mmCIF file of C-alpha atoms in Angstrom:
data_model
loop_
_atom_site.group_PDB
_atom_site.id
_atom_site.type_symbol
_atom_site.label_atom_id
_atom_site.label_comp_id
_atom_site.label_asym_id
_atom_site.label_seq_id
_atom_site.Cartn_x
_atom_site.Cartn_y
_atom_site.Cartn_z
ATOM 1 C CA UNK V 1 -16.275 3.596 11.648
ATOM 2 C CA UNK V 2 -12.604 3.326 12.453
ATOM 3 C CA UNK V 3 -9.988 2.418 9.871
ATOM 4 C CA UNK V 4 -6.240 2.115 9.437
ATOM 5 C CA UNK V 5 -4.174 2.513 6.283
ATOM 6 C CA UNK V 6 -0.646 1.295 5.684
ATOM 7 C CA UNK V 7 0.159 2.695 2.249
ATOM 8 C CA UNK V 8 3.267 0.611 1.604
ATOM 9 C CA UNK V 9 3.079 -3.126 1.080
ATOM 10 C CA UNK V 10 6.852 -3.376 1.430
ATOM 11 C CA UNK V 11 9.674 -1.179 2.661
ATOM 12 C CA UNK V 12 13.297 -1.928 1.839
ATOM 13 C CA UNK V 13 16.097 -0.351 3.833
ATOM 14 C CA UNK V 14 19.816 -0.977 4.130
ATOM 15 C CA UNK V 15 21.156 -2.247 7.426
ATOM 16 C CA UNK V 16 22.259 0.647 9.620
ATOM 17 C CA UNK V 17 19.993 3.165 7.912
ATOM 18 C CA UNK V 18 16.957 4.701 9.598
ATOM 19 C CA UNK V 19 13.613 3.152 8.807
ATOM 20 C CA UNK V 20 10.044 4.440 8.697
ATOM 21 C CA UNK V 21 6.875 2.414 8.292
ATOM 22 C CA UNK V 22 3.846 4.583 7.629
ATOM 23 C CA UNK V 23 0.384 4.410 9.175
ATOM 24 C CA UNK V 24 -2.631 6.699 9.016
ATOM 25 C CA UNK V 25 -5.910 6.231 10.823
ATOM 26 C CA UNK V 26 -9.489 7.418 10.984
ATOM 27 C CA UNK V 27 -11.615 7.445 14.132
ATOM 28 C CA UNK V 28 -14.573 9.321 15.553
ATOM 29 C CA UNK V 29 -13.102 10.035 18.939
ATOM 30 C CA UNK V 30 -9.620 9.866 20.324
ATOM 31 C CA UNK V 31 -7.507 6.963 19.110
ATOM 32 C CA UNK V 32 -5.589 4.308 20.921
ATOM 33 C CA UNK V 33 -2.841 3.320 18.481
ATOM 34 C CA UNK V 34 -0.642 0.249 18.404
ATOM 35 C CA UNK V 35 2.166 -1.338 16.432
ATOM 36 C CA UNK V 36 2.665 -5.078 16.223
ATOM 37 C CA UNK V 37 5.312 -7.210 14.526
ATOM 38 C CA UNK V 38 4.884 -10.662 13.052
ATOM 39 C CA UNK V 39 7.716 -13.022 12.197
ATOM 40 C CA UNK V 40 7.102 -15.890 9.738
ATOM 41 C CA UNK V 41 4.714 -18.548 11.009
ATOM 42 C CA UNK V 42 4.290 -16.753 14.320
ATOM 43 C CA UNK V 43 1.621 -14.723 16.017
ATOM 44 C CA UNK V 44 1.732 -10.953 16.412
ATOM 45 C CA UNK V 45 3.912 -9.377 19.062
ATOM 46 C CA UNK V 46 3.166 -6.017 20.657
ATOM 47 C CA UNK V 47 5.768 -3.311 19.990
ATOM 48 C CA UNK V 48 4.347 -0.075 21.377
ATOM 49 C CA UNK V 49 1.208 1.945 21.945
ATOM 50 C CA UNK V 50 -0.007 5.522 22.090
ATOM 51 C CA UNK V 51 -2.795 6.343 24.501
ATOM 52 C CA UNK V 52 -2.228 9.939 25.499
ATOM 53 C CA UNK V 53 0.562 12.315 26.424
ATOM 54 C CA UNK V 54 3.908 12.616 24.684
ATOM 55 C CA UNK V 55 3.570 12.277 20.923
ATOM 56 C CA UNK V 56 6.792 10.267 20.675
ATOM 57 C CA UNK V 57 6.340 6.778 22.030
ATOM 58 C CA UNK V 58 9.203 4.383 22.637
ATOM 59 C CA UNK V 59 8.770 0.640 22.452
ATOM 60 C CA UNK V 60 10.537 -2.694 22.213
ATOM 61 C CA UNK V 61 13.710 -3.445 20.226
ATOM 62 C CA UNK V 62 14.595 0.234 19.766
ATOM 63 C CA UNK V 63 11.438 1.116 17.864
ATOM 64 C CA UNK V 64 9.540 4.340 18.374
ATOM 65 C CA UNK V 65 6.483 5.938 16.835
ATOM 66 C CA UNK V 66 5.308 9.481 16.442
ATOM 67 C CA UNK V 67 1.685 10.410 16.887
ATOM 68 C CA UNK V 68 0.556 13.331 14.720
ATOM 69 C CA UNK V 69 -3.033 14.328 15.366
ATOM 70 C CA UNK V 70 -3.316 16.898 12.599
ATOM 71 C CA UNK V 71 -2.094 14.405 10.005
ATOM 72 C CA UNK V 72 -3.839 11.456 11.686
ATOM 73 C CA UNK V 73 -0.645 9.480 11.415
ATOM 74 C CA UNK V 74 1.313 7.130 13.635
ATOM 75 C CA UNK V 75 4.509 6.248 11.789
ATOM 76 C CA UNK V 76 6.878 3.611 13.142
ATOM 77 C CA UNK V 77 10.564 4.537 13.196
ATOM 78 C CA UNK V 78 13.944 3.169 14.140
ATOM 79 C CA UNK V 79 17.231 5.096 13.927
ATOM 80 C CA UNK V 80 19.336 2.162 12.713
ATOM 81 C CA UNK V 81 17.821 -0.909 11.068
ATOM 82 C CA UNK V 82 18.987 -4.456 11.786
ATOM 83 C CA UNK V 83 18.631 -7.470 9.494
ATOM 84 C CA UNK V 84 16.708 -9.121 12.319
ATOM 85 C CA UNK V 85 14.072 -6.368 12.050
ATOM 86 C CA UNK V 86 12.897 -7.922 8.780
ATOM 87 C CA UNK V 87 9.291 -8.922 9.432
ATOM 88 C CA UNK V 88 5.674 -7.951 8.843
ATOM 89 C CA UNK V 89 4.495 -4.877 10.737
ATOM 90 C CA UNK V 90 0.903 -4.045 11.574
ATOM 91 C CA UNK V 91 -0.560 -0.760 12.737
ATOM 92 C CA UNK V 92 -3.798 -0.964 14.728
ATOM 93 C CA UNK V 93 -6.339 1.459 16.163
ATOM 94 C CA UNK V 94 -9.103 1.396 18.726
ATOM 95 C CA UNK V 95 -11.611 4.241 18.779
ATOM 96 C CA UNK V 96 -12.511 5.525 22.234
ATOM 97 C CA UNK V 97 -15.807 7.032 21.112
ATOM 98 C CA UNK V 98 -19.109 5.224 21.227
ATOM 99 C CA UNK V 99 -18.396 2.812 24.037
ATOM 100 C CA UNK V 100 -17.149 -0.627 23.089
ATOM 101 C CA UNK V 101 -14.895 -0.816 20.055
ATOM 102 C CA UNK V 102 -12.855 -3.613 18.571
ATOM 103 C CA UNK V 103 -9.268 -3.242 17.392
ATOM 104 C CA UNK V 104 -8.860 -2.654 13.661
ATOM 105 C CA UNK V 105 -5.616 -3.615 11.964
ATOM 106 C CA UNK V 106 -3.961 -2.277 8.858
ATOM 107 C CA UNK V 107 -3.043 -4.549 5.982
ATOM 108 C CA UNK V 108 0.546 -4.843 7.111
ATOM 109 C CA UNK V 109 3.885 -3.664 5.737
ATOM 110 C CA UNK V 110 6.688 -6.076 5.004
ATOM 111 C CA UNK V 111 9.998 -4.651 6.134
ATOM 112 C CA UNK V 112 13.074 -5.983 4.381
ATOM 113 C CA UNK V 113 16.433 -4.929 5.841
ATOM 114 C CA UNK V 114 19.214 -5.546 3.348
ATOM 115 C CA UNK V 115 22.655 -6.480 4.705
ATOM 116 C CA UNK K 1 3.652 -16.626 32.918
ATOM 117 C CA UNK K 2 2.323 -18.772 30.082
ATOM 118 C CA UNK K 3 1.271 -17.016 26.902
ATOM 119 C CA UNK K 4 -1.791 -17.542 24.760
ATOM 120 C CA UNK K 5 -2.041 -21.160 23.673
ATOM 121 C CA UNK K 6 -3.775 -22.199 20.484
ATOM 122 C CA UNK K 7 -4.463 -25.755 19.405
ATOM 123 C CA UNK K 8 -4.021 -27.357 17.002
ATOM 124 C CA UNK K 9 -1.185 -25.488 15.307
ATOM 125 C CA UNK K 10 -1.754 -27.082 11.923
ATOM 126 C CA UNK K 11 -4.651 -28.957 10.437
ATOM 127 C CA UNK K 12 -5.887 -30.090 7.052
ATOM 128 C CA UNK K 13 -9.552 -30.545 6.237
ATOM 129 C CA UNK K 14 -11.606 -31.131 3.125
ATOM 130 C CA UNK K 15 -14.452 -29.031 1.779
ATOM 131 C CA UNK K 16 -17.699 -29.544 3.611
ATOM 132 C CA UNK K 17 -16.105 -30.649 6.860
ATOM 133 C CA UNK K 18 -16.172 -28.639 10.051
ATOM 134 C CA UNK K 19 -13.346 -27.606 12.350
ATOM 135 C CA UNK K 20 -13.017 -26.479 15.962
ATOM 136 C CA UNK K 21 -10.070 -24.398 17.136
ATOM 137 C CA UNK K 22 -9.166 -23.806 20.744
ATOM 138 C CA UNK K 23 -7.612 -20.860 22.555
ATOM 139 C CA UNK K 24 -6.429 -20.620 26.154
ATOM 140 C CA UNK K 25 -5.792 -16.999 27.159
ATOM 141 C CA UNK K 26 -3.141 -15.698 29.489
ATOM 142 C CA UNK K 27 -4.042 -16.305 33.095
ATOM 143 C CA UNK K 28 -6.170 -13.423 34.359
ATOM 144 C CA UNK K 29 -7.209 -12.310 30.899
ATOM 145 C CA UNK K 30 -10.948 -12.510 30.431
ATOM 146 C CA UNK K 31 -11.311 -11.137 26.912
ATOM 147 C CA UNK K 32 -10.581 -13.275 23.855
ATOM 148 C CA UNK K 33 -10.625 -12.102 20.243
ATOM 149 C CA UNK K 34 -10.317 -14.118 17.065
ATOM 150 C CA UNK K 35 -8.828 -12.977 13.772
ATOM 151 C CA UNK K 36 -8.466 -14.564 10.359
ATOM 152 C CA UNK K 37 -5.255 -13.822 8.496
ATOM 153 C CA UNK K 38 -4.891 -14.452 4.772
ATOM 154 C CA UNK K 39 -2.365 -13.075 2.279
ATOM 155 C CA UNK K 40 -5.054 -11.289 0.301
ATOM 156 C CA UNK K 41 -7.260 -9.906 3.086
ATOM 157 C CA UNK K 42 -4.804 -9.298 5.878
ATOM 158 C CA UNK K 43 -6.111 -9.499 9.437
ATOM 159 C CA UNK K 44 -9.883 -9.735 9.619
ATOM 160 C CA UNK K 45 -11.730 -9.515 12.942
ATOM 161 C CA UNK K 46 -14.021 -12.452 13.617
ATOM 162 C CA UNK K 47 -15.412 -11.893 17.115
ATOM 163 C CA UNK K 48 -14.557 -11.023 20.686
ATOM 164 C CA UNK K 49 -15.782 -12.688 23.874
ATOM 165 C CA UNK K 50 -15.819 -11.510 27.455
ATOM 166 C CA UNK K 51 -17.479 -13.244 30.392
ATOM 167 C CA UNK K 52 -18.850 -15.922 28.076
ATOM 168 C CA UNK K 53 -20.667 -13.315 25.993
ATOM 169 C CA UNK K 54 -19.925 -12.253 22.443
ATOM 170 C CA UNK K 55 -19.205 -8.521 22.624
ATOM 171 C CA UNK K 56 -18.489 -7.763 19.010
ATOM 172 C CA UNK K 57 -18.640 -9.557 15.688
ATOM 173 C CA UNK K 58 -16.982 -9.050 12.335
ATOM 174 C CA UNK K 59 -18.445 -9.503 8.874
ATOM 175 C CA UNK K 60 -18.228 -13.240 8.506
ATOM 176 C CA UNK K 61 -20.999 -15.661 7.524
ATOM 177 C CA UNK K 62 -22.887 -17.669 10.101
ATOM 178 C CA UNK K 63 -20.661 -20.677 9.395
ATOM 179 C CA UNK K 64 -18.170 -19.025 11.716
ATOM 180 C CA UNK K 65 -19.133 -19.245 15.353
ATOM 181 C CA UNK K 66 -17.457 -19.128 18.702
ATOM 182 C CA UNK K 67 -17.959 -19.459 22.395
ATOM 183 C CA UNK K 68 -16.201 -18.780 25.654
ATOM 184 C CA UNK K 69 -16.200 -20.914 28.745
ATOM 185 C CA UNK K 70 -16.293 -19.890 32.381
ATOM 186 C CA UNK K 71 -12.510 -20.309 32.649
ATOM 187 C CA UNK K 72 -12.117 -17.801 29.748
ATOM 188 C CA UNK K 73 -10.957 -20.450 27.303
ATOM 189 C CA UNK K 74 -12.495 -19.980 23.903
ATOM 190 C CA UNK K 75 -13.287 -22.079 20.876
ATOM 191 C CA UNK K 76 -14.229 -21.141 17.371
ATOM 192 C CA UNK K 77 -15.986 -23.385 14.918
ATOM 193 C CA UNK K 78 -16.209 -23.243 11.159
ATOM 194 C CA UNK K 79 -18.826 -25.459 9.555
ATOM 195 C CA UNK K 80 -19.178 -26.518 5.936
ATOM 196 C CA UNK K 81 -15.611 -25.562 5.121
ATOM 197 C CA UNK K 82 -14.806 -23.829 1.848
ATOM 198 C CA UNK K 83 -11.475 -23.500 0.074
ATOM 199 C CA UNK K 84 -11.436 -19.806 0.955
ATOM 200 C CA UNK K 85 -11.426 -20.625 4.651
ATOM 201 C CA UNK K 86 -7.783 -21.652 4.383
ATOM 202 C CA UNK K 87 -6.005 -19.190 6.635
ATOM 203 C CA UNK K 88 -4.084 -18.588 9.808
ATOM 204 C CA UNK K 89 -6.556 -18.157 12.659
ATOM 205 C CA UNK K 90 -5.196 -16.018 15.454
ATOM 206 C CA UNK K 91 -6.491 -15.728 18.969
ATOM 207 C CA UNK K 92 -5.646 -12.778 21.183
ATOM 208 C CA UNK K 93 -6.372 -12.129 24.822
ATOM 209 C CA UNK K 94 -6.539 -9.012 26.953
ATOM 210 C CA UNK K 95 -7.632 -8.174 30.460
ATOM 211 C CA UNK K 96 -10.865 -6.464 29.552
ATOM 212 C CA UNK K 97 -12.942 -5.923 26.459
ATOM 213 C CA UNK K 98 -12.635 -3.014 24.127
ATOM 214 C CA UNK K 99 -14.255 -0.268 26.098
ATOM 215 C CA UNK K 100 -12.789 3.174 26.197
ATOM 216 C CA UNK K 101 -11.207 2.368 29.509
ATOM 217 C CA UNK K 102 -9.205 -0.510 28.081
ATOM 218 C CA UNK K 103 -5.870 0.838 26.965
ATOM 219 C CA UNK K 104 -4.149 -2.524 26.968
ATOM 220 C CA UNK K 105 -2.615 -4.267 24.030
ATOM 221 C CA UNK K 106 -3.634 -7.637 22.659
ATOM 222 C CA UNK K 107 -1.541 -10.721 23.349
ATOM 223 C CA UNK K 108 -1.561 -13.153 20.450
ATOM 224 C CA UNK K 109 -1.101 -16.871 20.240
ATOM 225 C CA UNK K 110 0.960 -18.558 17.532
ATOM 226 C CA UNK K 111 -2.133 -19.302 15.492
ATOM 227 C CA UNK K 112 -3.827 -22.318 13.978
ATOM 228 C CA UNK K 113 -3.055 -22.791 10.304
ATOM 229 C CA UNK K 114 -6.017 -24.347 8.535
ATOM 230 C CA UNK K 115 -5.715 -25.777 5.046
ATOM 231 C CA UNK K 116 -8.907 -26.762 3.242
ATOM 232 C CA UNK K 117 -8.511 -29.140 0.307
#
């Protein structure tokens, strides 16, 4: 069975500082990995995805994520945080083994960027 | 291009009632998934439909059901509502179902916020 863990319920970072939101996963085969962001009272918006290839993936709004197969991690990063980045972030995984697989989401990490 | 549309956005029901939520996917998307989001449980997968067939189902009781129509629109129904069913119900669409060949992301609607009193 596939699973995703986001170990931090909340991350606080000062505006202008780099930010990291952590994600680890477990799958049987190769993973498809995703990051989504959710603003209050809104649906989830896609940020970026890793399918194959370069381990550093760039996405929307200046975010990037690094795939690390040995550590089974897919941490979300941004070099300089903005107050407007404050939101709820979800990591998600889809296993490519065993045919059809649903997307499994982590529990979410609330990012608070402090002015 | 219109996004995923969910109706209604907000609704209030009482225990024991039933509710039907609607989801219109992005044009050309044939796969629709439903998720329940609560503060305590996070995002929980309900089910996914493709070509009017349920392709996968989460661990929810039989009170939760869904269907998909030939135009890919989907509805979910919750019968005999309980207080714990209060949640944000999110619908997401994608071009194809979750096979290994599908690398695409999910496109979410704004959600239907259900309050059960």
